Amino acid sequence: MRQVLRRWVADADTRQSLREYSLQSEVAGLDYQDGRSFDLYVSLVGELFDLMREPPADSRDWATLGNALSGVARTLTGSAELDATFFSAAAFYGGGYSASAYVTMQQVATQDAWSDDAYRACYDFLARPSRMASERVQTLLRALASGDVASIEAAAAGAQRAVESSLEVGPDQWIAERTYASLLDRFRVTNLRAVLPDGGSSRWDPLVGSLLNRRRPVWDFFPSQISAIQAGLLSSDEPFSLQMPTGAGKTALTETLLFNHLVERPDDLAVLLVPYRALARELRGSLARRLTRIGIATRTVYGGTVPSYEEIQGVDELRAIVATPEALTGLLGSAPELVARISLIVCDEGHLLDQPGRGVALELLLARLLGREGGPPRTVFVSAIVPNIEEINAWLGGSADTVVRSDFRPAEAEYAVLRPAGSGRSTRVGLQMQAVDTTIPAHTLNDFLQDSDFRFRNETTGNLNTFQFGSVKTQAIAVARKSMALGTVAVFSATKTGDQGVAGLADELLRQLRSNVPLPRPLDSVTDRARLDSVGDYLTREYGPNWVGTASLTAGVVVHHGDIPQETREAVEELLSDGVVRMVLCTGTLAEGVNLPIRTLVLYAVQRRSRTGRPIPMLARDIRNLVGRAGRAGSSTKGLVICANPNQWSAVRPVAIGQPGEDVHGALRSLVQALQNSIQTGTRLTTELLEGAAALFPLTDGIDSTLIELLHDELGDEEFRQAAAALARNTFAAQQLDQRGQTLLSTVFAMRATRLSDLRTRGRMPWIRETGARARLVDSVVTDLVPALDSWDTIESPVDESLLDAVLAWAYRQPDFQADLREAFPAEEQVPPLNLPDRASLRDIVALWINGTSFQDIASQTSRSVDEILRIYGKLVSYSLATLVEQAVAVLQRHLADTDVVIADAVAMLPEYLRFGVSTPAARALMASGLRHRRAAVLLGGHSAMVDIQNVLREPRDIARGVIEVETGWTETLGRFVYDRTRQDLGESSAGPGGPEGSGPDDPDRDDPDPYGPNRSTEAAGFGEEPGQGGKDATAEVSDDPARTGEAEEADGWSDFYFDATELAVIDNVRSLAGDILDSADAARVVRELLELELDDRSIASVLADLGDVVVKSVSAAPTDFPLVESGTVHEYDYGMRLDEVAVTFDAVLSVGLPSTLIPQVGDTLGGFVDYNDGERASIELAARLLCTAQVRVEFEGAEIVEVAISLSDE
């Protein structure tokens, strides 16, 4: 781009910012642009065609041009505005920014804006609408779906010929054809088939079909993904390491990798390791469901170290597992046979190697697999922020050729710093842009914040006052309020509570709003007030109206941090992801893998303070991971990061300019080095030290959990020590430590091996294996906890005071729990000599929690603030104490069983009562079955119907469903938000027949089905995903595509369908086939699976082989004049049932391709009408009835189609 144009673009960007932020100030030297928007537009279009002819060295020039055209479009009107938007999208696509091209072209309401075929082709290509008008693009997508690479090349060549012939028509035609040819020129080398190895092969059809049928269709790869694939990621068996920025397509690339690997190895198992439960939950509803949909049975495992019954069932049939490291370690302990099947490990967010505790577990898990008998699996290490990724790749067995680095970001990033000047009323705060990740010069918006922004009228005195705005906090909230004009804003603080934390930010926001400071009000940006009020009512009931999170949401702002329970975080995250609210105040929890459409990120504080007040700066790599959340691909074309504190810009700037940041060496090495330093000052290395120093527990527990998996009965003590030594040598730490450090590491491994051998000799090893308990805790449970109660078999209630006292007295002896107690409770409550809070204080909180008391009532009854209770809950109740109790009760149960004592159910279930916050077996069962809201479980679980003898054989879930459907008043009791979600969780739609008014299938306000669901492609382009391949595991995720009768999304991965009367009758039919053993929810899932069956040309080609190419254009459920499910045989087995030969009939519209000469003959015979005929080839649309014969397995509240055959019905 010419320098003069670059300067013009920068100045126009400055003017655009002035408009967007509604700033009254003028910037000197910009008046030359007055009245010249069209001139700039013409210059930019000329630059676009220059770049088409000769692409730039720096691909960011394309993004700069795209954003410049998008900006100038807002200053134009009529066809000029439309055309500028069109050229903006073309510029983005030309540089590989296909997601930005899509977002830009989505601003155009319809392809009818252009009448010319070439313009319409460009629109369809860039906007990817649900129904395409361009035959060119339909043909292109059919070729992409079927793997016809030659046709794609031919289309690109034909587009070039059309450019030449268009010169004879006129300039407008040439511009359109030249643009389309440019798009196809890039597409032919970046489309899915062109990049995938042997891309035309039919083995890719299921994956390609899945990518094409998404809400935001994926037709091509990003440059970052292309680099990895071209380097051999999919074609090599070597270990690989990938460094890609956040949002650069890691998830889709991982999905492609898993599919490719498992298609070639149908008997193997692949594992995707993720660091956070939040990320695992998100992947459960996306990647895992999509893999399952296309025949790769996938399960997510992210509970504790002991897998649940549901998680361990059917693991032999799984082909892919998504898990946290600790959950996978537990799963492999319960099913060791899986280890030999693992042939691929993908380690996502690999920089978590440095995280204490979790990083040790990850490193030792990888080390164990590296030393696996028979050879290690292939490992792919992925991270956005590891500078020394070559070192890690070498440790995993890779070479210099298998490291792929990419700095491509799908959305351009901008940085800015707030620069205050003056004092008092003369204070002015400028927004200084930084030229660090863009190709245009920076500019400064002077007077971005000034006295007039904070002037308000005192309602009491009537005087005009000025809100003090000299603090960084006030300025951070103010700049966030102004930035809502651009899109969703996140204000970040490194701490949760206190004046400098998220709570302090919320207080500042509310102070400004109460003073009526004349800045944009977040509530004015809310897009769905009814939905906001519904969630606000839920927060009020649970946390009270005065809690800062409730008050903030009432004002249109979300508060999000780690102490807030998961059910609440998910509720407010949905408000953000759906664009209901535009501001969130958060800590780093919002960056833990959950993708949200954040346009602007305001960094209020990138350092936190210790309990002594000492500032602790964030690591550069953590800042890099955080700022990568600004500007999400597919939701905006660029992101803005604003550093509110100019004194902390020095910590952010290295990230902004791309400096590498801190190396990752692993928490294991750090612990060994710290231990080595301590030994040098006189500390003796003993078993007591390893099992008594809380700081060393990550080291001790990590080594133990890994060694336990190696300790088999046939392995002698000496052989075990040798295996432990080999494991130590395989660690990343061993590759980095000096000789003394390596010796110490080996010594620690040897000491733990000896300790575990001793436990085996004493018969304790089976306890550890069966319970998943820490080895260091087993003796303590036997010697300290068991004697604490005389009768463990007579406890009747989980809140029995003697039970809680005994458990807490034991927990208070544990060093790591002591450390957590000191962190969770205020310092003034910590009593010498151990400086621990009074045990009765925690007991009262725990008892109230288990009894189902709301957080606001717990706070009231214990004379604490809600934030204090949340801190105690988040640090102790939900994690530290829950983990200890889970292990203690398991060991206790195992120990007493040897003496023929069966502990009381109230004790056996105490871990789950504590985890869920309920006190009745029915409420516990409801929560375990997937009910998201504790309040609903408590009230429904305590209903008299749960103990009615007439319901003795019914599951609590069925009883609760009947109660909430039949009895009135539950909406008022639970609140609309919890009521609706509970109806969904129980397997019945609150929007179906008999549901609340105004939300049934005919409700005009109900959302339409996903425009990019299965109908999208079958109707518009004639392709679809693979039909019924491979079925799903009973607890695996299900399809994310809606049924043709509509759906509402559920948090657990199921979709809540709106069945019509015919389909409801079918559900009853399926139940009758099953002898009513199958409850209505599971019957609905069977029908849902059958309705979701999709067909394509390959699945039916054998039936219609003589007619040539066949495309299924649409499939619908059967009409009311004949049954959907015609027959079926039910077989029961241990964990569910199987329905054999379920015959299902569908109506379909087929598009049959054939030679033009056969049109008269076929038309006379079969009817239909011709929808295409070029004289050589033609297609005719025929109505057909298809018969599907399926075998369905139902278990664990899931349905799986294990076999399917499709043919033409006799009708």
PDB file of N, CA and C in Angstrom, residues 706-728 749-758:
ATOM      1  N   THR A 706       1.087 -41.613  39.088  1.00  0.00           N
ATOM      2  CA  THR A 706       1.667 -42.188  37.880  1.00  0.00           C
ATOM      3  C   THR A 706       2.300 -43.543  38.154  1.00  0.00           C
ATOM      4  N   LEU A 707       3.008 -43.652  39.279  1.00  0.00           N
ATOM      5  CA  LEU A 707       3.663 -44.923  39.608  1.00  0.00           C
ATOM      6  C   LEU A 707       2.651 -46.018  39.920  1.00  0.00           C
ATOM      7  N   ILE A 708       1.527 -45.645  40.531  1.00  0.00           N
ATOM      8  CA  ILE A 708       0.509 -46.642  40.880  1.00  0.00           C
ATOM      9  C   ILE A 708       0.054 -47.398  39.646  1.00  0.00           C
ATOM     10  N   GLU A 709      -0.017 -46.706  38.519  1.00  0.00           N
ATOM     11  CA  GLU A 709      -0.454 -47.366  37.289  1.00  0.00           C
ATOM     12  C   GLU A 709       0.581 -48.362  36.774  1.00  0.00           C
ATOM     13  N   LEU A 710       1.821 -48.219  37.235  1.00  0.00           N
ATOM     14  CA  LEU A 710       2.873 -49.142  36.804  1.00  0.00           C
ATOM     15  C   LEU A 710       3.021 -50.339  37.738  1.00  0.00           C
ATOM     16  N   LEU A 711       2.457 -50.232  38.939  1.00  0.00           N
ATOM     17  CA  LEU A 711       2.674 -51.235  39.974  1.00  0.00           C
ATOM     18  C   LEU A 711       1.638 -52.350  39.848  1.00  0.00           C
ATOM     19  N   HIS A 712       2.037 -53.423  39.185  1.00  0.00           N
ATOM     20  CA  HIS A 712       1.165 -54.570  39.028  1.00  0.00           C
ATOM     21  C   HIS A 712       1.625 -55.700  39.945  1.00  0.00           C
ATOM     22  N   ASP A 713       0.738 -56.627  40.219  1.00  0.00           N
ATOM     23  CA  ASP A 713       1.041 -57.684  41.182  1.00  0.00           C
ATOM     24  C   ASP A 713       2.247 -58.504  40.778  1.00  0.00           C
ATOM     25  N   GLU A 714       2.414 -58.699  39.460  1.00  0.00           N
ATOM     26  CA  GLU A 714       3.522 -59.541  39.005  1.00  0.00           C
ATOM     27  C   GLU A 714       4.860 -58.809  38.971  1.00  0.00           C
ATOM     28  N   LEU A 715       4.849 -57.517  39.267  1.00  0.00           N
ATOM     29  CA  LEU A 715       6.065 -56.708  39.220  1.00  0.00           C
ATOM     30  C   LEU A 715       6.713 -56.692  40.598  1.00  0.00           C
ATOM     31  N   GLY A 716       7.974 -57.170  40.672  1.00  0.00           N
ATOM     32  CA  GLY A 716       8.695 -57.196  41.945  1.00  0.00           C
ATOM     33  C   GLY A 716       9.115 -55.802  42.373  1.00  0.00           C
ATOM     34  N   ASP A 717       9.522 -55.681  43.643  1.00  0.00           N
ATOM     35  CA  ASP A 717       9.893 -54.370  44.170  1.00  0.00           C
ATOM     36  C   ASP A 717      11.061 -53.757  43.406  1.00  0.00           C
ATOM     37  N   GLU A 718      12.051 -54.562  43.083  1.00  0.00           N
ATOM     38  CA  GLU A 718      13.219 -54.023  42.390  1.00  0.00           C
ATOM     39  C   GLU A 718      12.862 -53.627  40.958  1.00  0.00           C
ATOM     40  N   GLU A 719      12.065 -54.445  40.317  1.00  0.00           N
ATOM     41  CA  GLU A 719      11.615 -54.092  38.968  1.00  0.00           C
ATOM     42  C   GLU A 719      10.790 -52.799  38.985  1.00  0.00           C
ATOM     43  N   PHE A 720      10.012 -52.651  40.038  1.00  0.00           N
ATOM     44  CA  PHE A 720       9.192 -51.446  40.162  1.00  0.00           C
ATOM     45  C   PHE A 720      10.076 -50.215  40.327  1.00  0.00           C
ATOM     46  N   ARG A 721      11.125 -50.340  41.140  1.00  0.00           N
ATOM     47  CA  ARG A 721      12.027 -49.198  41.319  1.00  0.00           C
ATOM     48  C   ARG A 721      12.722 -48.850  40.007  1.00  0.00           C
ATOM     49  N   GLN A 722      13.068 -49.882  39.228  1.00  0.00           N
ATOM     50  CA  GLN A 722      13.682 -49.611  37.925  1.00  0.00           C
ATOM     51  C   GLN A 722      12.698 -48.910  36.989  1.00  0.00           C
ATOM     52  N   ALA A 723      11.423 -49.335  37.041  1.00  0.00           N
ATOM     53  CA  ALA A 723      10.403 -48.671  36.217  1.00  0.00           C
ATOM     54  C   ALA A 723      10.232 -47.225  36.663  1.00  0.00           C
ATOM     55  N   ALA A 724      10.289 -46.963  37.968  1.00  0.00           N
ATOM     56  CA  ALA A 724      10.182 -45.606  38.482  1.00  0.00           C
ATOM     57  C   ALA A 724      11.354 -44.761  38.007  1.00  0.00           C
ATOM     58  N   ALA A 725      12.559 -45.342  38.014  1.00  0.00           N
ATOM     59  CA  ALA A 725      13.741 -44.608  37.551  1.00  0.00           C
ATOM     60  C   ALA A 725      13.621 -44.272  36.072  1.00  0.00           C
ATOM     61  N   ALA A 726      13.090 -45.223  35.287  1.00  0.00           N
ATOM     62  CA  ALA A 726      12.911 -44.967  33.855  1.00  0.00           C
ATOM     63  C   ALA A 726      11.895 -43.859  33.634  1.00  0.00           C
ATOM     64  N   LEU A 727      10.833 -43.855  34.433  1.00  0.00           N
ATOM     65  CA  LEU A 727       9.825 -42.802  34.314  1.00  0.00           C
ATOM     66  C   LEU A 727      10.435 -41.442  34.628  1.00  0.00           C
ATOM     67  N   ALA A 728      11.268 -41.382  35.664  1.00  0.00           N
ATOM     68  CA  ALA A 728      11.926 -40.122  36.017  1.00  0.00           C
ATOM     69  C   ALA A 728      12.780 -39.616  34.862  1.00  0.00           C
ATOM     70  N   PHE A 749      11.652 -40.183  43.127  1.00  0.00           N
ATOM     71  CA  PHE A 749      10.889 -41.248  42.492  1.00  0.00           C
ATOM     72  C   PHE A 749      11.143 -42.583  43.206  1.00  0.00           C
ATOM     73  N   ALA A 750      12.405 -42.843  43.556  1.00  0.00           N
ATOM     74  CA  ALA A 750      12.740 -44.095  44.238  1.00  0.00           C
ATOM     75  C   ALA A 750      12.084 -44.172  45.614  1.00  0.00           C
ATOM     76  N   MET A 751      12.054 -43.033  46.334  1.00  0.00           N
ATOM     77  CA  MET A 751      11.427 -43.008  47.653  1.00  0.00           C
ATOM     78  C   MET A 751       9.937 -43.275  47.557  1.00  0.00           C
ATOM     79  N   ARG A 752       9.300 -42.712  46.567  1.00  0.00           N
ATOM     80  CA  ARG A 752       7.870 -42.947  46.412  1.00  0.00           C
ATOM     81  C   ARG A 752       7.603 -44.376  45.962  1.00  0.00           C
ATOM     82  N   ALA A 753       8.495 -44.939  45.147  1.00  0.00           N
ATOM     83  CA  ALA A 753       8.334 -46.337  44.749  1.00  0.00           C
ATOM     84  C   ALA A 753       8.424 -47.243  45.969  1.00  0.00           C
ATOM     85  N   THR A 754       9.363 -46.947  46.851  1.00  0.00           N
ATOM     86  CA  THR A 754       9.507 -47.742  48.074  1.00  0.00           C
ATOM     87  C   THR A 754       8.268 -47.615  48.950  1.00  0.00           C
ATOM     88  N   ARG A 755       7.757 -46.404  49.048  1.00  0.00           N
ATOM     89  CA  ARG A 755       6.557 -46.171  49.854  1.00  0.00           C
ATOM     90  C   ARG A 755       5.364 -46.930  49.298  1.00  0.00           C
ATOM     91  N   LEU A 756       5.190 -46.923  48.010  1.00  0.00           N
ATOM     92  CA  LEU A 756       4.070 -47.629  47.401  1.00  0.00           C
ATOM     93  C   LEU A 756       4.247 -49.141  47.524  1.00  0.00           C
ATOM     94  N   SER A 757       5.485 -49.617  47.426  1.00  0.00           N
ATOM     95  CA  SER A 757       5.733 -51.050  47.621  1.00  0.00           C
ATOM     96  C   SER A 757       5.341 -51.472  49.026  1.00  0.00           C
ATOM     97  N   ASP A 758       5.640 -50.608  50.004  1.00  0.00           N
ATOM     98  CA  ASP A 758       5.256 -50.889  51.382  1.00  0.00           C
ATOM     99  C   ASP A 758       3.739 -50.964  51.518  1.00  0.00           C
TER     100      ASP A 758
END
